[in-house]
Coordinates of C-alpha atoms and ligand atoms in Angstrom, one line a residue:
M1 CA 9.6 5.4 -2.1
L2 CA 13.2 6.4 -2.3
I3 CA 15.6 4.8 -4.7
K4 CA 19.3 4.7 -4.2
R5 CA 20.3 3.0 -7.4
T6 CA 21.3 5.9 -9.8
K7 CA 21.9 9.5 -9.1
S8 CA 18.8 10.8 -10.7
W9 CA 16.7 8.6 -8.5
R10 CA 18.5 9.6 -5.4
L11 CA 15.8 11.6 -3.7
S12 CA 15.9 12.6 -0.1
E13 CA 12.7 12.7 1.9
N14 CA 12.5 16.4 1.4
D15 CA 12.7 16.2 -2.4
V16 CA 9.3 14.5 -2.6
T17 CA 6.8 17.1 -3.8
P18 CA 4.8 18.3 -0.8
E19 CA 1.2 17.2 -1.4
A20 CA -0.1 20.8 -1.0
V21 CA 2.0 21.9 -3.9
Y22 CA 1.0 18.8 -6.0
L23 CA -2.7 19.2 -5.2
D24 CA -2.7 22.9 -5.8
R25 CA -1.1 22.4 -9.2
R26 CA -3.9 19.9 -10.0
R27 CA -6.6 22.2 -8.8
F28 CA -5.1 25.0 -10.9
M29 CA -5.2 22.8 -13.9
T30 CA -8.9 22.0 -13.4
G31 CA -9.7 25.6 -12.9
A32 CA -7.8 26.7 -15.9
G33 CA -9.6 24.0 -18.0
A34 CA -13.0 25.5 -17.1
L35 CA -11.8 28.9 -18.3
V36 CA -9.9 28.4 -21.5
G37 CA -12.4 26.4 -23.5
A38 CA -13.0 23.1 -25.1
A39 CA -9.5 21.9 -25.7
A40 CA -8.5 22.4 -22.1
L41 CA -11.8 20.9 -21.0
V42 CA -11.0 17.7 -22.9
G43 CA -7.7 17.6 -21.0
T44 CA -9.5 18.1 -17.7
G45 CA -12.0 15.4 -18.6
A46 CA -9.2 12.9 -19.2
L47 CA -7.8 13.7 -15.8
Q48 CA -11.1 13.1 -14.2
A49 CA -11.6 9.8 -16.1
A50 CA -8.2 8.8 -15.0
T51 CA -9.0 9.1 -11.3
D52 CA -12.7 8.3 -11.1
R53 CA -13.5 5.1 -13.0
S54 CA -17.1 4.7 -12.2
L55 CA -16.8 3.3 -8.7
K56 CA -19.6 1.2 -7.2
T57 CA -20.8 1.9 -3.7
L58 CA -20.0 -1.0 -1.4
P59 CA -22.5 -1.8 1.4
H60 CA -20.5 -2.4 4.6
A61 CA -20.7 -2.6 8.4
K62 CA -19.2 0.1 10.6
T63 CA -16.6 -1.2 13.0
A64 CA -14.7 -0.1 16.1
F65 CA -11.4 0.4 14.3
D66 CA -11.3 4.2 14.3
P67 CA -8.4 6.2 15.6
G68 CA -10.6 9.2 16.1
E69 CA -8.5 11.3 13.8
T70 CA -9.7 13.3 10.8
P71 CA -9.7 11.2 7.7
T72 CA -7.4 12.5 4.9
P73 CA -9.5 14.2 2.2
Y74 CA -10.5 11.8 -0.7
D75 CA -8.7 14.0 -3.2
A76 CA -5.4 13.6 -1.4
V77 CA -5.9 9.8 -0.8
T78 CA -6.5 9.3 -4.5
N79 CA -4.0 11.7 -6.1
Y80 CA -1.0 11.5 -3.9
N81 CA 0.1 7.9 -4.3
N82 CA 2.9 5.4 -4.5
F83 CA 2.4 2.8 -7.1
Y84 CA 5.6 2.4 -9.0
E85 CA 4.1 0.2 -11.7
F86 CA 2.5 3.4 -12.9
G87 CA 5.5 5.7 -12.4
T88 CA 7.5 7.1 -9.5
G89 CA 5.9 10.5 -9.2
K90 CA 3.2 11.0 -6.6
G91 CA 0.7 12.0 -9.4
D92 CA 1.7 9.3 -11.8
P93 CA -0.6 6.6 -10.5
S94 CA -3.8 8.7 -10.7
E95 CA -2.8 9.8 -14.2
N96 CA -1.8 6.4 -15.5
A97 CA -3.7 3.7 -13.6
W98 CA -6.8 4.0 -15.8
R99 CA -5.0 1.5 -18.0
L100 CA -5.4 -1.3 -15.4
Q101 CA -8.1 -3.8 -16.3
V102 CA -9.6 -4.7 -12.9
A103 CA -12.4 -7.0 -14.0
P104 CA -12.5 -9.9 -14.3
W105 CA -9.8 -10.4 -11.7
S106 CA -8.4 -13.6 -10.2
V107 CA -5.9 -14.5 -7.6
R108 CA -3.7 -17.6 -7.5
V109 CA -3.5 -19.2 -4.1
D110 CA -0.7 -21.8 -3.9
G111 CA 2.2 -23.3 -1.8
M112 CA 1.6 -24.9 1.5
V113 CA -2.2 -24.8 1.5
D114 CA -5.0 -27.4 1.3
K115 CA -7.0 -25.8 -1.4
P116 CA -4.7 -24.3 -3.9
G117 CA -6.2 -22.8 -7.1
T118 CA -7.0 -19.7 -9.1
Y119 CA -9.9 -18.0 -7.5
A120 CA -12.1 -15.2 -8.9
L121 CA -12.1 -12.1 -6.8
E122 CA -15.8 -12.7 -5.9
D123 CA -14.9 -16.1 -4.5
L124 CA -12.0 -14.7 -2.5
I125 CA -14.0 -11.8 -1.0
D126 CA -17.3 -12.2 0.7
Y127 CA -19.0 -9.0 -0.4
N128 CA -21.8 -9.5 2.1
A129 CA -19.2 -9.3 4.9
L130 CA -17.5 -6.0 4.1
E131 CA -16.6 -3.7 6.9
E132 CA -15.0 -0.4 7.3
R133 CA -11.6 0.1 9.0
I134 CA -10.3 3.6 9.6
Y135 CA -6.6 3.2 9.8
R136 CA -3.5 5.4 9.9
L137 CA -1.1 4.8 7.0
R138 CA 2.5 5.7 7.7
C139 CA 4.8 5.8 4.6
V140 CA 8.5 5.1 5.2
E141 CA 9.0 8.4 3.5
A142 CA 7.8 10.1 6.7
W143 CA 4.3 11.2 5.5
S144 CA 1.0 9.8 6.7
M145 CA -2.7 9.7 6.1
V146 CA -5.9 8.4 7.8
I147 CA -7.9 6.3 5.4
P148 CA -11.4 4.7 5.7
W149 CA -10.9 1.4 4.0
I150 CA -13.6 -1.2 3.1
G151 CA -12.7 -4.8 3.0
V152 CA -12.4 -8.0 5.1
P153 CA -9.9 -9.3 7.6
L154 CA -7.0 -11.0 5.9
S155 CA -7.3 -14.0 8.2
S156 CA -10.9 -14.7 7.1
V157 CA -9.7 -15.1 3.5
L158 CA -6.5 -17.1 4.3
K159 CA -8.4 -19.6 6.5
K160 CA -10.8 -20.5 3.7
Y161 CA -8.0 -22.1 1.8
G162 CA -6.5 -24.1 4.7
P163 CA -3.0 -23.1 5.3
Q164 CA -0.9 -26.1 6.3
S165 CA 0.8 -26.3 9.7
G166 CA 4.2 -26.0 8.0
A167 CA 3.3 -22.7 6.5
K168 CA 5.1 -20.0 8.5
Y169 CA 4.8 -17.1 6.1
V170 CA 2.4 -15.8 3.4
A171 CA 3.8 -14.0 0.4
F172 CA 1.9 -11.7 -2.0
E173 CA 2.5 -10.5 -5.6
T174 CA 1.2 -7.7 -7.7
L175 CA 0.2 -8.0 -11.3
A176 CA 3.2 -7.1 -13.5
D177 CA 1.9 -6.3 -17.0
K178 CA 4.0 -4.2 -19.4
D179 CA 0.9 -3.5 -21.5
Q180 CA -1.0 -1.9 -18.7
M181 CA 1.8 -0.6 -16.5
P182 CA 4.1 2.0 -17.9
G183 CA 6.4 1.7 -14.9
V184 CA 6.9 -2.0 -15.5
K185 CA 7.6 -1.4 -19.2
S186 CA 10.1 1.4 -18.5
F187 CA 13.7 1.0 -19.4
F188 CA 14.7 2.3 -15.9
N189 CA 13.7 -0.7 -13.9
V190 CA 13.2 0.7 -10.5
L191 CA 12.2 -2.6 -8.9
D192 CA 12.5 -6.2 -9.9
W193 CA 8.9 -6.9 -10.9
P194 CA 6.5 -8.3 -9.8
Y195 CA 6.2 -6.2 -6.7
R196 CA 6.4 -8.7 -3.8
E197 CA 5.6 -8.5 -0.1
G198 CA 5.2 -10.9 2.7
L199 CA 4.1 -11.4 6.4
R200 CA 4.8 -13.9 9.1
M201 CA 1.8 -16.1 9.6
D202 CA 0.9 -14.7 13.0
E203 CA 1.1 -11.2 11.5
A204 CA -1.2 -12.2 8.7
M205 CA -3.7 -13.7 11.2
N206 CA -3.6 -10.6 13.4
E207 CA -7.0 -8.9 13.6
L208 CA -5.6 -5.7 12.1
A209 CA -4.3 -7.2 8.8
F210 CA -6.9 -6.3 6.2
L211 CA -7.7 -7.0 2.6
A212 CA -9.2 -3.8 1.1
V213 CA -11.5 -3.7 -1.9
G214 CA -12.7 -0.1 -1.3
L215 CA -12.2 3.2 0.4
Y216 CA -14.5 6.0 1.4
G217 CA -17.5 3.7 0.9
K218 CA -16.7 2.8 -2.7
E219 CA -14.6 0.5 -4.8
L220 CA -10.9 1.2 -4.7
P221 CA -9.7 3.6 -7.4
N222 CA -7.1 1.9 -9.6
Q223 CA -4.3 4.1 -8.3
N224 CA -5.0 2.8 -4.7
G225 CA -4.5 -0.8 -5.7
A226 CA -7.8 -2.0 -7.3
P227 CA -9.4 -4.3 -7.1
I228 CA -7.7 -5.8 -4.0
R229 CA -4.8 -4.8 -1.8
L230 CA -3.3 -5.5 1.5
V231 CA -3.5 -3.0 4.4
V232 CA -1.1 -3.6 7.3
P233 CA -1.4 -0.4 9.5
W234 CA 1.4 -1.0 12.0
K235 CA 4.0 -1.4 9.2
Y236 CA 5.4 1.1 6.8
G237 CA 3.1 1.6 3.8
F238 CA 5.2 -0.4 1.3
K239 CA 4.1 -3.6 3.1
S240 CA 0.5 -2.8 1.9
I241 CA 0.9 -4.3 -1.5
K242 CA -1.5 -3.3 -4.2
S243 CA -3.5 -5.1 -7.0
I244 CA -2.7 -8.6 -5.7
V245 CA -2.7 -11.6 -8.1
R246 CA -0.9 -14.2 -6.0
I247 CA -1.0 -15.4 -2.4
H248 CA 1.6 -18.0 -1.6
F249 CA 2.1 -20.0 1.6
T250 CA 5.6 -21.0 2.5
D251 CA 7.9 -22.2 5.3
T252 CA 10.7 -19.7 4.5
E253 CA 10.8 -15.9 4.8
P254 CA 9.7 -14.6 1.4
K255 CA 11.8 -12.2 -0.7
T256 CA 10.2 -8.7 -0.7
S257 CA 10.8 -6.1 -3.4
W258 CA 12.1 -3.2 -1.3
N259 CA 14.3 -5.5 0.9
V260 CA 15.9 -7.0 -2.3
S261 CA 16.4 -3.6 -3.8
A262 CA 18.0 -1.9 -0.7
P263 CA 18.4 -4.4 2.1
K264 CA 20.1 -1.9 4.5
E265 CA 17.2 0.5 4.1
Y266 CA 14.1 -1.7 4.1
G267 CA 13.8 -4.8 6.2
F268 CA 11.3 -7.7 6.0
Y269 CA 9.5 -6.6 9.1
S270 CA 9.3 -2.8 8.5
N271 CA 7.3 -2.1 11.6
V272 CA 6.7 1.6 12.1
N273 CA 9.3 2.5 14.8
P274 CA 10.2 6.0 15.7
T275 CA 13.4 4.9 17.5
V276 CA 14.9 3.2 14.4
N277 CA 15.8 5.7 11.8
H278 CA 16.0 5.1 8.1
P279 CA 19.8 5.3 7.2
R280 CA 19.1 8.6 5.4
W281 CA 16.4 10.3 7.6
S282 CA 14.7 10.3 10.9
Q283 CA 11.6 8.3 11.5
A284 CA 10.8 10.1 14.8
S285 CA 8.1 12.3 13.2
E286 CA 5.9 12.5 10.2
R287 CA 4.0 15.0 8.0
R288 CA 0.3 14.2 8.1
I289 CA -1.0 15.0 4.7
G290 CA -3.3 18.0 4.9
E291 CA -1.8 19.3 8.2
F292 CA 0.8 21.9 8.9
G293 CA 3.9 21.0 10.8
K294 CA 4.9 17.6 12.0
R295 CA 3.5 15.1 14.4
K296 CA 5.4 12.5 16.4
T297 CA 5.4 9.0 14.9
L298 CA 3.9 6.4 17.3
M299 CA 5.4 3.0 18.0
F300 CA 3.8 0.5 15.7
N301 CA 1.9 3.5 14.2
G302 CA -0.2 3.6 17.3
Y303 CA -1.3 0.0 17.2
E304 CA 1.0 -1.2 20.0
E305 CA -1.7 -2.8 22.0
Q306 CA -2.9 -5.0 19.2
V307 CA 0.5 -6.0 17.8
A308 CA 3.5 -5.5 20.2
H309 CA 3.1 -9.1 21.7
M310 CA 4.1 -10.6 18.4
Y311 CA 7.5 -9.1 18.7
D312 CA 8.2 -9.9 22.4
G313 CA 11.9 -10.6 22.9
M314 CA 12.8 -9.6 19.3
D315 CA 15.6 -7.0 18.8
L316 CA 13.6 -4.5 16.7
K317 CA 16.8 -2.6 15.7
R318 CA 18.1 -5.7 14.1
Y319 CA 14.8 -6.9 12.7
Y320 CA 13.8 -3.5 11.2
Ligands
MTE401 N1 2.2 -1.8 -4.1 C1 2.7 -1.9 -5.3 N2 2.3 -3.0 -6.1 N3 3.5 -1.0 -5.9 C2 3.9 0.1 -5.1 O1 4.7 0.9 -5.7 N4 3.8 1.3 -3.0 C3 3.7 1.1 -1.6 C4 2.3 0.5 -1.2 N5 2.0 -0.6 -2.1 C5 3.4 0.2 -3.8 C6 2.5 -0.7 -3.3 C7 3.9 2.3 -0.8 S1 5.5 2.8 -0.7 C8 2.9 2.9 -0.1 S2 3.3 4.2 1.0 C9 1.5 2.6 -0.3 O2 1.3 1.5 -1.2 C10 0.7 3.8 -0.7 O3 -0.6 3.5 -0.8 P1 -1.6 4.6 -1.4 O4 -1.0 5.1 -2.6 O5 -2.9 3.9 -1.6 O6 -1.7 5.7 -0.3

């Protein structure tokens, strides 16, 4: 993401390292390690361990949610990330997120809900009901990927806890632990931790809203938001909050991290919209990771049919 606060953080969209450059550098490091002997191999080993915590295969059902586009290679999905709790560079999460302890994991469910409590991940997620969803992910920074997620519909989890009729929104929080997350410990506080996100209740109940526990058939790597993250494919990627520890039902629009940090740049809704530009760059097109050139950005990221009705009559320029 792009930070405005201090000069050194003031990146433009074009300053972000292109993934080809980043991934090539990484490949070069791996190749060099193989050649120059034991010391370098130790370094390479550490890099591998950082990215590939032994990840269990997750049995899952295939579903109809497939845009019919080539999935972004695993190496890019798991090494080109935004997870500011582990640093602001695209390679920081895959290098640093091995520190995250993902088991045991529990999630606090509270607010306007009949069954509040702190639930173990295994209670929250029915591992016998996992399905795959191949979704486009469009980052507000104007790059995109296609990712085969494994998880369950968000609505199936929320309904279990009995949201009350007064609950109009659902808010989410990420773990914020200085001991495990160098970005949270950092003196340069990029965001006001914990990372927070939220959805209107009808958005949360939409069939596309998804809680992912895996990708490419296996558990989520830490850098992708293990052990549980949100995936909201018609909204900019920052709505898809990682490593969730709290789900809160409320009657008021919840505060969200990027909106608090730069309200003129990042709205609560943040629906992908090629006709509403970011104040500092166009949102009309995007760079699909792994492709040359640019492709046009689609309204609601191509999910218009499933979601447009939720915004009937709303001025999407005002509610960006
Ligand atoms: N969640 C948390 N907790 N912290 C973050 O920095 N970054 C967001 C989102 N979720 C972020 C987060 C942004 S900007 C994007 S584009 C996506 O995660 C990226 O997900 P990926 O790294 O798995 O591709």
